[in-house]
Amino acid sequence: MKIYHSIKDIQRDILAQKARGLSIGFVPTMGALHRGHLSLLERSVKENDISICSIFVNPIQFNHKQDLEKYPRSPEEDCKKLDNAGCDIVFAPSAGEMYPEEVKEHYDFGQIERVMEGEHRPGHFNGVAVVVKRLFDICMPHKAYFGEKDFQQLAIIKALVEQQNMSVEIMGCPIIREGDGLAMSSRNVRLSPEERSIAPAIFKTLNQIQQKAGQEPLQETIRKAKAYLNSLPGMKVEYIQITDEQSLMPVESWDDANQIRAFIALFLGDVRLIDNLKIIYGL
Ligand code: PAF
């Protein structure tokens, strides 16, 4: 496995691979890799000749300095995991390499960036779009892999690719969960043992929403879900929303529901966690 820190070096290698007609799969990450990330890489390895993984904790997508400082980092372990999983190339640039000058790009993705994460984390999606666009320009992948845990991010990236007429194919991949249902996230390592034991309540609540779909007014389901999670020690719900999967606009009643998904964002202590579940109406 080759590890590059400079844009010039990785581009020289990728251009040579492309000249040989090889297909490139790309998994962008911020490191602190877990089985969720590795499942993306495994899929890339299956579907492409060459798989690239980037490790870059992107400072411009954090809207709280503390969150950036506390973001877990484990570059050596990450590289071992990637090597074992069949990664061919790691791209681990510095912030100076990615952002030699002040970032001036401003993207507008309309409504999908103004709800949920966009509403609660101002500037977050612009930071994601800027770095993903630059990483795509550098790595020139045929396919790029993103987890559905960040479902709204996935929608933003699909919109970015369309807006910018990029030729990369965006592959959404299922959420990988711990045995007790907690969605895998790099932030999970920051939970105390007590918080970790409470965290599966998030997925339990998403399943309760699924069970209640169509059985009681939708707003009542959301109210009860919020009340339950807020009653648990250290939990503070930021939002619970049930939205159309395409527009990401909240649905008002189960009768408006077509393709819908339930989303939860909350703080457990000072760790912010998100999760979501496709809701099959009528189950
Ligand atoms: O999902 C992530 O880890 C990040 O948002 C991404 C896509 C690597 C951009 O920094």
mmCIF file of C-alpha atoms and ligand atoms in Angstrom:
data_model
loop_
_atom_site.group_PDB
_atom_site.id
_atom_site.type_symbol
_atom_site.label_atom_id
_atom_site.label_comp_id
_atom_site.label_asym_id
_atom_site.label_seq_id
_atom_site.Cartn_x
_atom_site.Cartn_y
_atom_site.Cartn_z
ATOM 1 C CA MET A 1 0.000 0.000 0.000
ATOM 2 C CA LYS A 2 1.372 3.381 -0.977
ATOM 3 C CA ILE A 3 0.925 6.436 1.243
ATOM 4 C CA TYR A 4 1.023 9.928 -0.247
ATOM 5 C CA HIS A 5 0.932 13.278 1.496
ATOM 6 C CA SER A 6 1.398 15.518 -1.530
ATOM 7 C CA ILE A 7 -1.131 16.212 -4.279
ATOM 8 C CA LYS A 8 1.547 16.173 -6.961
ATOM 9 C CA ASP A 9 2.813 12.718 -5.966
ATOM 10 C CA ILE A 10 -0.582 11.022 -5.745
ATOM 11 C CA GLN A 11 -1.739 12.585 -9.009
ATOM 12 C CA ARG A 12 1.324 11.315 -10.844
ATOM 13 C CA ASP A 13 0.548 7.786 -9.621
ATOM 14 C CA ILE A 14 -3.202 7.973 -10.387
ATOM 15 C CA LEU A 15 -2.621 9.364 -13.883
ATOM 16 C CA ALA A 16 -0.272 6.437 -14.578
ATOM 17 C CA GLN A 17 -2.920 3.939 -13.350
ATOM 18 C CA LYS A 18 -5.584 5.618 -15.480
ATOM 19 C CA ALA A 19 -3.320 5.577 -18.527
ATOM 20 C CA ARG A 20 -3.158 1.793 -18.087
ATOM 21 C CA GLY A 21 -6.975 1.729 -18.261
ATOM 22 C CA LEU A 22 -7.465 0.794 -14.584
ATOM 23 C CA SER A 23 -10.632 1.801 -12.743
ATOM 24 C CA ILE A 24 -10.323 3.862 -9.572
ATOM 25 C CA GLY A 25 -12.526 3.510 -6.483
ATOM 26 C CA PHE A 26 -12.321 6.152 -3.756
ATOM 27 C CA VAL A 27 -13.304 6.191 -0.080
ATOM 28 C CA PRO A 28 -12.924 9.629 1.525
ATOM 29 C CA THR A 29 -12.625 9.525 5.347
ATOM 30 C CA MET A 30 -11.532 11.598 8.303
ATOM 31 C CA GLY A 31 -9.693 8.613 9.787
ATOM 32 C CA ALA A 32 -10.323 6.885 13.141
ATOM 33 C CA LEU A 33 -11.484 4.050 10.960
ATOM 34 C CA HIS A 34 -14.059 1.471 12.046
ATOM 35 C CA ARG A 35 -15.853 -1.413 10.342
ATOM 36 C CA GLY A 36 -18.235 1.037 8.679
ATOM 37 C CA HIS A 37 -15.364 2.647 6.772
ATOM 38 C CA LEU A 38 -13.834 -0.731 6.009
ATOM 39 C CA SER A 39 -17.127 -1.954 4.517
ATOM 40 C CA LEU A 40 -16.917 0.973 2.049
ATOM 41 C CA LEU A 41 -13.360 0.043 1.172
ATOM 42 C CA GLU A 42 -14.242 -3.639 0.760
ATOM 43 C CA ARG A 43 -16.929 -2.666 -1.719
ATOM 44 C CA SER A 44 -14.488 -0.446 -3.596
ATOM 45 C CA VAL A 45 -11.933 -3.264 -3.732
ATOM 46 C CA LYS A 46 -14.584 -5.582 -5.222
ATOM 47 C CA GLU A 47 -15.746 -3.089 -7.835
ATOM 48 C CA ASN A 48 -12.513 -1.383 -8.958
ATOM 49 C CA ASP A 49 -8.945 -2.187 -10.006
ATOM 50 C CA ILE A 50 -7.380 0.377 -7.672
ATOM 51 C CA SER A 51 -8.827 1.595 -4.348
ATOM 52 C CA ILE A 52 -7.790 4.881 -2.782
ATOM 53 C CA CYS A 53 -8.689 5.988 0.731
ATOM 54 C CA SER A 54 -8.133 9.534 1.959
ATOM 55 C CA ILE A 55 -7.550 10.368 5.600
ATOM 56 C CA PHE A 56 -8.047 14.058 6.251
ATOM 57 C CA VAL A 57 -9.724 15.662 9.258
ATOM 58 C CA ASN A 58 -11.237 18.520 7.323
ATOM 59 C CA PRO A 59 -11.068 21.633 9.546
ATOM 60 C CA ILE A 60 -13.552 23.671 7.510
ATOM 61 C CA GLN A 61 -16.487 21.300 8.075
ATOM 62 C CA PHE A 62 -16.383 21.618 11.880
ATOM 63 C CA ASN A 63 -18.548 24.386 13.223
ATOM 64 C CA HIS A 64 -17.156 24.028 16.780
ATOM 65 C CA LYS A 65 -13.418 24.324 17.404
ATOM 66 C CA GLN A 66 -13.682 21.896 20.326
ATOM 67 C CA ASP A 67 -15.283 19.207 18.151
ATOM 68 C CA LEU A 68 -12.352 19.508 15.718
ATOM 69 C CA GLU A 69 -9.792 19.328 18.537
ATOM 70 C CA LYS A 70 -11.459 16.295 20.130
ATOM 71 C CA TYR A 71 -12.004 14.434 16.851
ATOM 72 C CA PRO A 72 -10.253 11.047 17.305
ATOM 73 C CA ARG A 73 -7.065 10.494 15.306
ATOM 74 C CA SER A 74 -5.257 7.178 14.839
ATOM 75 C CA PRO A 75 -3.267 7.410 11.569
ATOM 76 C CA GLU A 76 -0.966 4.422 12.161
ATOM 77 C CA GLU A 77 -3.750 2.029 13.139
ATOM 78 C CA ASP A 78 -5.813 3.357 10.230
ATOM 79 C CA CYS A 79 -3.060 2.525 7.745
ATOM 80 C CA LYS A 80 -2.718 -1.022 9.149
ATOM 81 C CA LYS A 81 -6.475 -1.572 8.820
ATOM 82 C CA LEU A 82 -6.486 -0.211 5.272
ATOM 83 C CA ASP A 83 -3.540 -2.335 4.234
ATOM 84 C CA ASN A 84 -5.262 -5.470 5.594
ATOM 85 C CA ALA A 85 -8.484 -4.560 3.807
ATOM 86 C CA GLY A 86 -6.779 -4.370 0.408
ATOM 87 C CA CYS A 87 -6.404 -0.596 -0.013
ATOM 88 C CA ASP A 88 -3.858 0.301 -2.718
ATOM 89 C CA ILE A 89 -3.253 3.983 -2.016
ATOM 90 C CA VAL A 90 -3.730 6.206 1.045
ATOM 91 C CA PHE A 91 -3.888 9.965 0.609
ATOM 92 C CA ALA A 92 -3.169 11.764 3.875
ATOM 93 C CA PRO A 93 -2.563 15.451 3.112
ATOM 94 C CA SER A 94 -1.908 18.231 5.624
ATOM 95 C CA ALA A 95 -4.338 21.137 5.980
ATOM 96 C CA GLY A 96 -1.738 23.344 4.245
ATOM 97 C CA GLU A 97 -1.610 20.965 1.285
ATOM 98 C CA MET A 98 -5.418 20.960 0.893
ATOM 99 C CA TYR A 99 -5.914 24.642 1.676
ATOM 100 C CA PRO A 100 -2.839 26.628 0.619
ATOM 101 C CA GLU A 101 -5.023 29.728 0.362
ATOM 102 C CA GLU A 102 -8.159 31.044 2.005
ATOM 103 C CA VAL A 103 -11.204 28.994 0.941
ATOM 104 C CA LYS A 104 -13.525 31.138 -1.167
ATOM 105 C CA GLU A 105 -15.905 28.594 -2.737
ATOM 106 C CA HIS A 106 -19.523 28.864 -1.741
ATOM 107 C CA TYR A 107 -21.966 26.197 -2.835
ATOM 108 C CA ASP A 108 -25.728 26.424 -2.713
ATOM 109 C CA PHE A 109 -27.689 23.183 -2.678
ATOM 110 C CA GLY A 110 -31.068 24.743 -1.891
ATOM 111 C CA GLN A 111 -33.488 23.207 0.605
ATOM 112 C CA ILE A 112 -31.563 19.982 1.192
ATOM 113 C CA GLU A 113 -28.767 21.915 2.893
ATOM 114 C CA ARG A 114 -31.045 24.056 5.046
ATOM 115 C CA VAL A 115 -32.693 21.288 7.095
ATOM 116 C CA MET A 116 -31.440 18.960 9.858
ATOM 117 C CA GLU A 117 -27.594 18.926 9.852
ATOM 118 C CA GLY A 118 -27.523 22.030 7.656
ATOM 119 C CA GLU A 119 -29.748 23.926 10.069
ATOM 120 C CA HIS A 120 -27.876 22.815 13.193
ATOM 121 C CA ARG A 121 -24.316 22.953 11.848
ATOM 122 C CA PRO A 122 -23.979 26.201 9.862
ATOM 123 C CA GLY A 123 -21.256 26.005 7.208
ATOM 124 C CA HIS A 124 -20.819 22.248 7.675
ATOM 125 C CA PHE A 125 -22.040 21.173 4.244
ATOM 126 C CA ASN A 126 -20.114 23.896 2.450
ATOM 127 C CA GLY A 127 -16.976 22.577 4.147
ATOM 128 C CA VAL A 128 -17.864 19.021 3.112
ATOM 129 C CA ALA A 129 -18.589 20.070 -0.482
ATOM 130 C CA VAL A 130 -15.326 22.042 -0.758
ATOM 131 C CA VAL A 131 -13.167 19.169 0.461
ATOM 132 C CA VAL A 132 -15.014 16.456 -1.498
ATOM 133 C CA LYS A 133 -14.769 18.500 -4.727
ATOM 134 C CA ARG A 134 -11.020 18.987 -4.168
ATOM 135 C CA LEU A 135 -10.510 15.301 -3.293
ATOM 136 C CA PHE A 136 -12.414 14.229 -6.420
ATOM 137 C CA ASP A 137 -10.310 16.610 -8.547
ATOM 138 C CA ILE A 138 -7.138 15.163 -7.034
ATOM 139 C CA CYS A 139 -8.051 11.448 -7.086
ATOM 140 C CA MET A 140 -10.177 11.444 -10.262
ATOM 141 C CA PRO A 141 -12.160 8.345 -9.197
ATOM 142 C CA HIS A 142 -14.650 6.440 -11.341
ATOM 143 C CA LYS A 143 -16.667 5.551 -8.230
ATOM 144 C CA ALA A 144 -16.748 7.041 -4.715
ATOM 145 C CA TYR A 145 -18.277 5.365 -1.660
ATOM 146 C CA PHE A 146 -20.217 7.047 1.158
ATOM 147 C CA GLY A 147 -22.152 5.586 4.092
ATOM 148 C CA GLU A 148 -25.875 6.153 4.561
ATOM 149 C CA LYS A 149 -25.306 7.062 8.210
ATOM 150 C CA ASP A 150 -24.610 10.544 6.830
ATOM 151 C CA PHE A 151 -27.649 10.312 4.579
ATOM 152 C CA GLN A 152 -27.980 14.078 4.135
ATOM 153 C CA GLN A 153 -24.269 14.345 3.290
ATOM 154 C CA LEU A 154 -24.802 11.669 0.649
ATOM 155 C CA ALA A 155 -27.629 13.761 -0.862
ATOM 156 C CA ILE A 156 -25.400 16.869 -0.819
ATOM 157 C CA ILE A 157 -22.564 15.028 -2.555
ATOM 158 C CA LYS A 158 -24.912 13.695 -5.246
ATOM 159 C CA ALA A 159 -26.123 17.291 -5.768
ATOM 160 C CA LEU A 160 -22.510 18.546 -5.904
ATOM 161 C CA VAL A 161 -21.589 16.000 -8.577
ATOM 162 C CA GLU A 162 -24.620 16.980 -10.644
ATOM 163 C CA GLN A 163 -24.065 20.733 -10.196
ATOM 164 C CA GLN A 164 -20.380 20.494 -11.120
ATOM 165 C CA ASN A 165 -20.918 18.002 -13.958
ATOM 166 C CA MET A 166 -18.426 15.581 -12.468
ATOM 167 C CA SER A 167 -18.231 12.116 -13.959
ATOM 168 C CA VAL A 168 -17.732 10.184 -10.688
ATOM 169 C CA GLU A 169 -20.444 7.697 -9.731
ATOM 170 C CA ILE A 170 -21.614 8.099 -6.121
ATOM 171 C CA MET A 171 -22.275 4.828 -4.322
ATOM 172 C CA GLY A 172 -24.425 4.960 -1.161
ATOM 173 C CA CYS A 173 -23.686 2.088 1.232
ATOM 174 C CA PRO A 174 -25.713 0.724 4.169
ATOM 175 C CA ILE A 175 -25.111 1.738 7.782
ATOM 176 C CA ILE A 176 -22.949 -0.737 9.697
ATOM 177 C CA ARG A 177 -24.062 -1.274 13.302
ATOM 178 C CA GLU A 178 -22.607 -2.718 16.476
ATOM 179 C CA GLY A 179 -24.311 -5.883 17.777
ATOM 180 C CA ASP A 180 -26.566 -3.769 20.015
ATOM 181 C CA GLY A 181 -27.676 -1.542 17.123
ATOM 182 C CA LEU A 182 -25.474 1.516 17.682
ATOM 183 C CA ALA A 183 -24.464 2.914 14.289
ATOM 184 C CA MET A 184 -20.692 2.797 13.873
ATOM 185 C CA SER A 185 -19.104 6.219 14.133
ATOM 186 C CA SER A 186 -15.606 7.504 14.809
ATOM 187 C CA ARG A 187 -17.140 9.552 17.623
ATOM 188 C CA ASN A 188 -18.293 6.421 19.527
ATOM 189 C CA VAL A 189 -14.811 6.013 21.072
ATOM 190 C CA ARG A 190 -15.420 9.276 22.948
ATOM 191 C CA LEU A 191 -18.407 7.827 24.858
ATOM 192 C CA SER A 192 -17.859 6.868 28.502
ATOM 193 C CA PRO A 193 -18.805 3.257 29.387
ATOM 194 C CA GLU A 194 -22.089 4.523 30.851
ATOM 195 C CA GLU A 195 -22.884 6.637 27.784
ATOM 196 C CA ARG A 196 -21.955 3.714 25.550
ATOM 197 C CA SER A 197 -24.483 1.504 27.380
ATOM 198 C CA ILE A 198 -27.234 4.103 26.802
ATOM 199 C CA ALA A 199 -26.396 4.865 23.147
ATOM 200 C CA PRO A 200 -28.282 1.877 21.603
ATOM 201 C CA ALA A 201 -31.494 3.675 22.633
ATOM 202 C CA ILE A 202 -31.083 5.734 19.444
ATOM 203 C CA PHE A 203 -31.554 2.749 17.129
ATOM 204 C CA LYS A 204 -34.232 1.333 19.453
ATOM 205 C CA THR A 205 -36.135 4.616 19.056
ATOM 206 C CA LEU A 206 -35.808 4.516 15.254
ATOM 207 C CA ASN A 207 -37.305 1.020 15.341
ATOM 208 C CA GLN A 208 -40.119 2.247 17.589
ATOM 209 C CA ILE A 209 -40.865 4.967 15.027
ATOM 210 C CA GLN A 210 -41.016 2.241 12.392
ATOM 211 C CA GLN A 211 -43.482 0.258 14.525
ATOM 212 C CA LYS A 212 -45.709 3.296 15.112
ATOM 213 C CA ALA A 213 -45.794 4.345 11.453
ATOM 214 C CA GLY A 214 -49.437 4.725 10.467
ATOM 215 C CA GLN A 215 -50.659 3.667 13.951
ATOM 216 C CA GLU A 216 -50.879 7.121 15.549
ATOM 217 C CA PRO A 217 -50.442 10.740 14.363
ATOM 218 C CA LEU A 218 -46.889 11.283 13.094
ATOM 219 C CA GLN A 219 -46.308 14.308 15.351
ATOM 220 C CA GLU A 220 -47.301 12.183 18.344
ATOM 221 C CA THR A 221 -44.723 9.551 17.381
ATOM 222 C CA ILE A 222 -42.026 12.240 17.174
ATOM 223 C CA ARG A 223 -43.088 13.788 20.498
ATOM 224 C CA LYS A 224 -42.932 10.419 22.318
ATOM 225 C CA ALA A 225 -39.580 9.523 20.732
ATOM 226 C CA LYS A 226 -38.098 12.873 21.856
ATOM 227 C CA ALA A 227 -39.526 12.537 25.372
ATOM 228 C CA TYR A 228 -38.107 9.016 25.718
ATOM 229 C CA LEU A 229 -34.592 9.938 24.550
ATOM 230 C CA ASN A 230 -34.510 13.149 26.593
ATOM 231 C CA SER A 231 -35.446 11.120 29.700
ATOM 232 C CA LEU A 232 -32.225 9.085 29.466
ATOM 233 C CA PRO A 233 -29.216 10.295 31.499
ATOM 234 C CA GLY A 234 -26.968 12.641 29.521
ATOM 235 C CA MET A 235 -29.104 12.601 26.376
ATOM 236 C CA LYS A 236 -30.278 15.806 24.744
ATOM 237 C CA VAL A 237 -32.147 15.539 21.459
ATOM 238 C CA GLU A 238 -31.245 18.135 18.821
ATOM 239 C CA TYR A 239 -33.845 16.981 16.322
ATOM 240 C CA ILE A 240 -35.996 14.051 15.328
ATOM 241 C CA GLN A 241 -37.420 14.375 11.828
ATOM 242 C CA ILE A 242 -39.320 12.160 9.464
ATOM 243 C CA THR A 243 -38.699 13.334 5.927
ATOM 244 C CA ASP A 244 -39.188 12.521 2.299
ATOM 245 C CA GLU A 245 -36.070 10.620 1.202
ATOM 246 C CA GLN A 246 -35.525 12.724 -1.931
ATOM 247 C CA SER A 247 -36.386 16.274 -0.862
ATOM 248 C CA LEU A 248 -35.438 15.760 2.823
ATOM 249 C CA MET A 249 -38.464 17.928 3.655
ATOM 250 C CA PRO A 250 -40.380 16.871 6.788
ATOM 251 C CA VAL A 251 -43.623 15.002 6.159
ATOM 252 C CA GLU A 252 -46.581 16.219 8.225
ATOM 253 C CA SER A 253 -48.617 13.033 8.348
ATOM 254 C CA TRP A 254 -48.179 9.358 7.526
ATOM 255 C CA ASP A 255 -50.629 9.820 4.647
ATOM 256 C CA ASP A 256 -48.133 12.159 2.903
ATOM 257 C CA ALA A 257 -45.527 9.479 3.267
ATOM 258 C CA ASN A 258 -44.064 7.808 0.221
ATOM 259 C CA GLN A 259 -40.353 7.084 0.478
ATOM 260 C CA ILE A 260 -39.572 8.285 3.983
ATOM 261 C CA ARG A 261 -36.754 8.134 6.500
ATOM 262 C CA ALA A 262 -36.517 8.962 10.195
ATOM 263 C CA PHE A 263 -33.504 10.973 11.393
ATOM 264 C CA ILE A 264 -32.191 11.545 14.914
ATOM 265 C CA ALA A 265 -29.412 13.885 16.081
ATOM 266 C CA LEU A 266 -28.580 14.228 19.742
ATOM 267 C CA PHE A 267 -25.906 14.866 22.289
ATOM 268 C CA LEU A 268 -24.915 12.111 24.655
ATOM 269 C CA GLY A 269 -22.778 13.977 27.168
ATOM 270 C CA ASP A 270 -20.677 16.147 24.869
ATOM 271 C CA VAL A 271 -20.617 13.676 21.978
ATOM 272 C CA ARG A 272 -22.914 14.426 19.070
ATOM 273 C CA LEU A 273 -24.413 11.332 17.434
ATOM 274 C CA ILE A 274 -26.648 10.925 14.383
ATOM 275 C CA ASP A 275 -28.544 7.966 12.958
ATOM 276 C CA ASN A 276 -31.374 7.268 10.538
ATOM 277 C CA LEU A 277 -33.649 4.497 9.333
ATOM 278 C CA LYS A 278 -35.735 4.005 6.212
ATOM 279 C CA ILE A 279 -39.354 3.740 7.332
ATOM 280 C CA ILE A 280 -41.509 1.235 5.530
ATOM 281 C CA TYR A 281 -45.020 2.587 5.876
ATOM 282 C CA GLY A 282 -47.693 -0.002 6.606
ATOM 283 C CA LEU A 283 -45.465 -2.590 8.320
HETATM 284 O O1 PAF B 1 -18.063 11.595 6.123
HETATM 285 C C1 PAF B 1 -16.907 12.022 6.371
HETATM 286 O O2 PAF B 1 -16.088 11.376 7.027
HETATM 287 C C2 PAF B 1 -16.503 13.404 5.868
HETATM 288 O O3 PAF B 1 -17.574 14.282 5.913
HETATM 289 C C3 PAF B 1 -15.886 13.375 4.461
HETATM 290 C C4 PAF B 1 -16.876 12.908 3.419
HETATM 291 C C5 PAF B 1 -14.662 12.466 4.458
HETATM 292 C C6 PAF B 1 -15.424 14.778 4.070
HETATM 293 O O4 PAF B 1 -14.494 15.289 4.961
#
